[in-house]
Amino acid sequence: MKISGSVALVTGANRGLGAAFAQALLARGARTVYAAARNPATITAEGLTPIELDVTDPAAVAAAASRCADVDLLINNAGILRSGAADLDSARAEMETNYFGTLSMSRAFAPVLARNGGGALMNVLSVLSFVSFPQVSTYAASKAAAWSLTNALRVELKEQGTHVVGVHAGYIDTDMAARVSDPKISPEEVVAQALDAVEAGLYEVLADTVSKETRAALSGDLELVYPALAARR
């Protein structure tokens, strides 16, 4: 599909990657960009259509699907990270937003996309869909679940003409990675690759070197993904 003339909805559009998606969609000529956030007052950029949406609230998701019945591009970007997630409540919160929220939005908007010619559905995932570490184990679990869901949606929605794209990256230069000193990719670069993928009909975006290398290592020895395991032998 083409971004120009499209009607898009971006979840978590009030900051970071979501805000970059919203601005890039406008710049590429999207007819309408619904910018969704729990507090729509935080959406202040000109040209956007703010909507109130908590992806963990089924009633709010249903209301959004009813209100935004002209959407032909859904970008499931909303996500949370509870650093360490040592307690079950934090782990459940990550799963509720990152996995169940994505599932809820995809289910609610699949009929909308079908009525509007198929369009495209994009899920913002992570390199942690492929690999996990103790400090982010529960976040990685939620993103791995969302990756699996993305792969299933791609098959399920193909018959209705909906193109499904999964986006993976390592550290993105947003608030979520503010304390990280390692190299980061800019939100604008991730967004550019992701929207290019929609227009090119690609299924998966590996936005940076770490996501490319980690994805490639999955088909080989597990120690390529977890070199620390080899070091302990």
PDB file of N, CA and C in Angstrom, residues 52 54 60 87 89 99 109 124 135 139 159 175 199 213 220 230-231:
ATOM      1  N   GLU A  52      -8.352   9.268  22.589  1.00  0.00           N
ATOM      2  CA  GLU A  52      -8.052   8.658  23.875  1.00  0.00           C
ATOM      3  C   GLU A  52      -8.116   7.147  23.731  1.00  0.00           C
ATOM      4  N   ASP A  54      -6.552   3.457  25.761  1.00  0.00           N
ATOM      5  CA  ASP A  54      -5.743   2.565  26.590  1.00  0.00           C
ATOM      6  C   ASP A  54      -5.884   1.176  25.983  1.00  0.00           C
ATOM      7  N   ALA A  60     -12.333   0.522  25.528  1.00  0.00           N
ATOM      8  CA  ALA A  60     -11.681   1.638  24.835  1.00  0.00           C
ATOM      9  C   ALA A  60     -11.214   1.218  23.446  1.00  0.00           C
ATOM     10  N   ASP A  87       8.638  -8.241  40.197  1.00  0.00           N
ATOM     11  CA  ASP A  87       7.383  -8.724  40.772  1.00  0.00           C
ATOM     12  C   ASP A  87       6.401  -9.096  39.675  1.00  0.00           C
ATOM     13  N   ASP A  89       3.263  -8.386  39.308  1.00  0.00           N
ATOM     14  CA  ASP A  89       2.397  -7.305  38.832  1.00  0.00           C
ATOM     15  C   ASP A  89       3.046  -6.551  37.677  1.00  0.00           C
ATOM     16  N   TYR A  99       1.669  -7.510  24.734  1.00  0.00           N
ATOM     17  CA  TYR A  99       1.093  -8.647  24.011  1.00  0.00           C
ATOM     18  C   TYR A  99      -0.427  -8.547  23.895  1.00  0.00           C
ATOM     19  N   PHE A 109      -9.384  -4.233  14.935  1.00  0.00           N
ATOM     20  CA  PHE A 109      -9.233  -3.475  13.693  1.00  0.00           C
ATOM     21  C   PHE A 109      -9.119  -4.350  12.449  1.00  0.00           C
ATOM     22  N   VAL A 124       5.184  -3.047  16.344  1.00  0.00           N
ATOM     23  CA  VAL A 124       6.526  -2.643  16.760  1.00  0.00           C
ATOM     24  C   VAL A 124       6.998  -3.626  17.821  1.00  0.00           C
ATOM     25  N   GLN A 135      17.917  -8.997  33.128  1.00  0.00           N
ATOM     26  CA  GLN A 135      17.428  -7.659  33.480  1.00  0.00           C
ATOM     27  C   GLN A 135      16.122  -7.299  32.771  1.00  0.00           C
ATOM     28  N   TYR A 139       9.990  -8.406  29.984  1.00  0.00           N
ATOM     29  CA  TYR A 139       9.745  -7.573  28.801  1.00  0.00           C
ATOM     30  C   TYR A 139      10.017  -8.383  27.535  1.00  0.00           C
ATOM     31  N   GLU A 159      -5.730 -13.599   3.680  1.00  0.00           N
ATOM     32  CA  GLU A 159      -6.899 -13.807   2.826  1.00  0.00           C
ATOM     33  C   GLU A 159      -7.728 -12.542   2.663  1.00  0.00           C
ATOM     34  N   ASP A 175      13.024   7.799  25.383  1.00  0.00           N
ATOM     35  CA  ASP A 175      13.053   7.792  26.851  1.00  0.00           C
ATOM     36  C   ASP A 175      13.300   6.395  27.414  1.00  0.00           C
ATOM     37  N   GLU A 199       5.337   0.061   2.160  1.00  0.00           N
ATOM     38  CA  GLU A 199       5.154   0.377   0.748  1.00  0.00           C
ATOM     39  C   GLU A 199       5.807  -0.650  -0.174  1.00  0.00           C
ATOM     40  N   GLU A 213      22.039  -9.063  13.236  1.00  0.00           N
ATOM     41  CA  GLU A 213      22.966 -10.121  13.659  1.00  0.00           C
ATOM     42  C   GLU A 213      22.283 -11.126  14.586  1.00  0.00           C
ATOM     43  N   GLY A 220      21.614 -20.639  13.900  1.00  0.00           N
ATOM     44  CA  GLY A 220      22.851 -21.335  14.172  1.00  0.00           C
ATOM     45  C   GLY A 220      22.935 -21.826  15.607  1.00  0.00           C
ATOM     46  N   ALA A 230      29.250 -19.738  26.075  1.00  0.00           N
ATOM     47  CA  ALA A 230      30.487 -20.355  25.592  1.00  0.00           C
ATOM     48  C   ALA A 230      31.653 -19.977  26.477  1.00  0.00           C
ATOM     49  N   ALA A 231      31.669 -18.754  26.980  1.00  0.00           N
ATOM     50  CA  ALA A 231      32.784 -18.278  27.790  1.00  0.00           C
ATOM     51  C   ALA A 231      32.895 -19.030  29.106  1.00  0.00           C
TER      52      ALA A 231
END
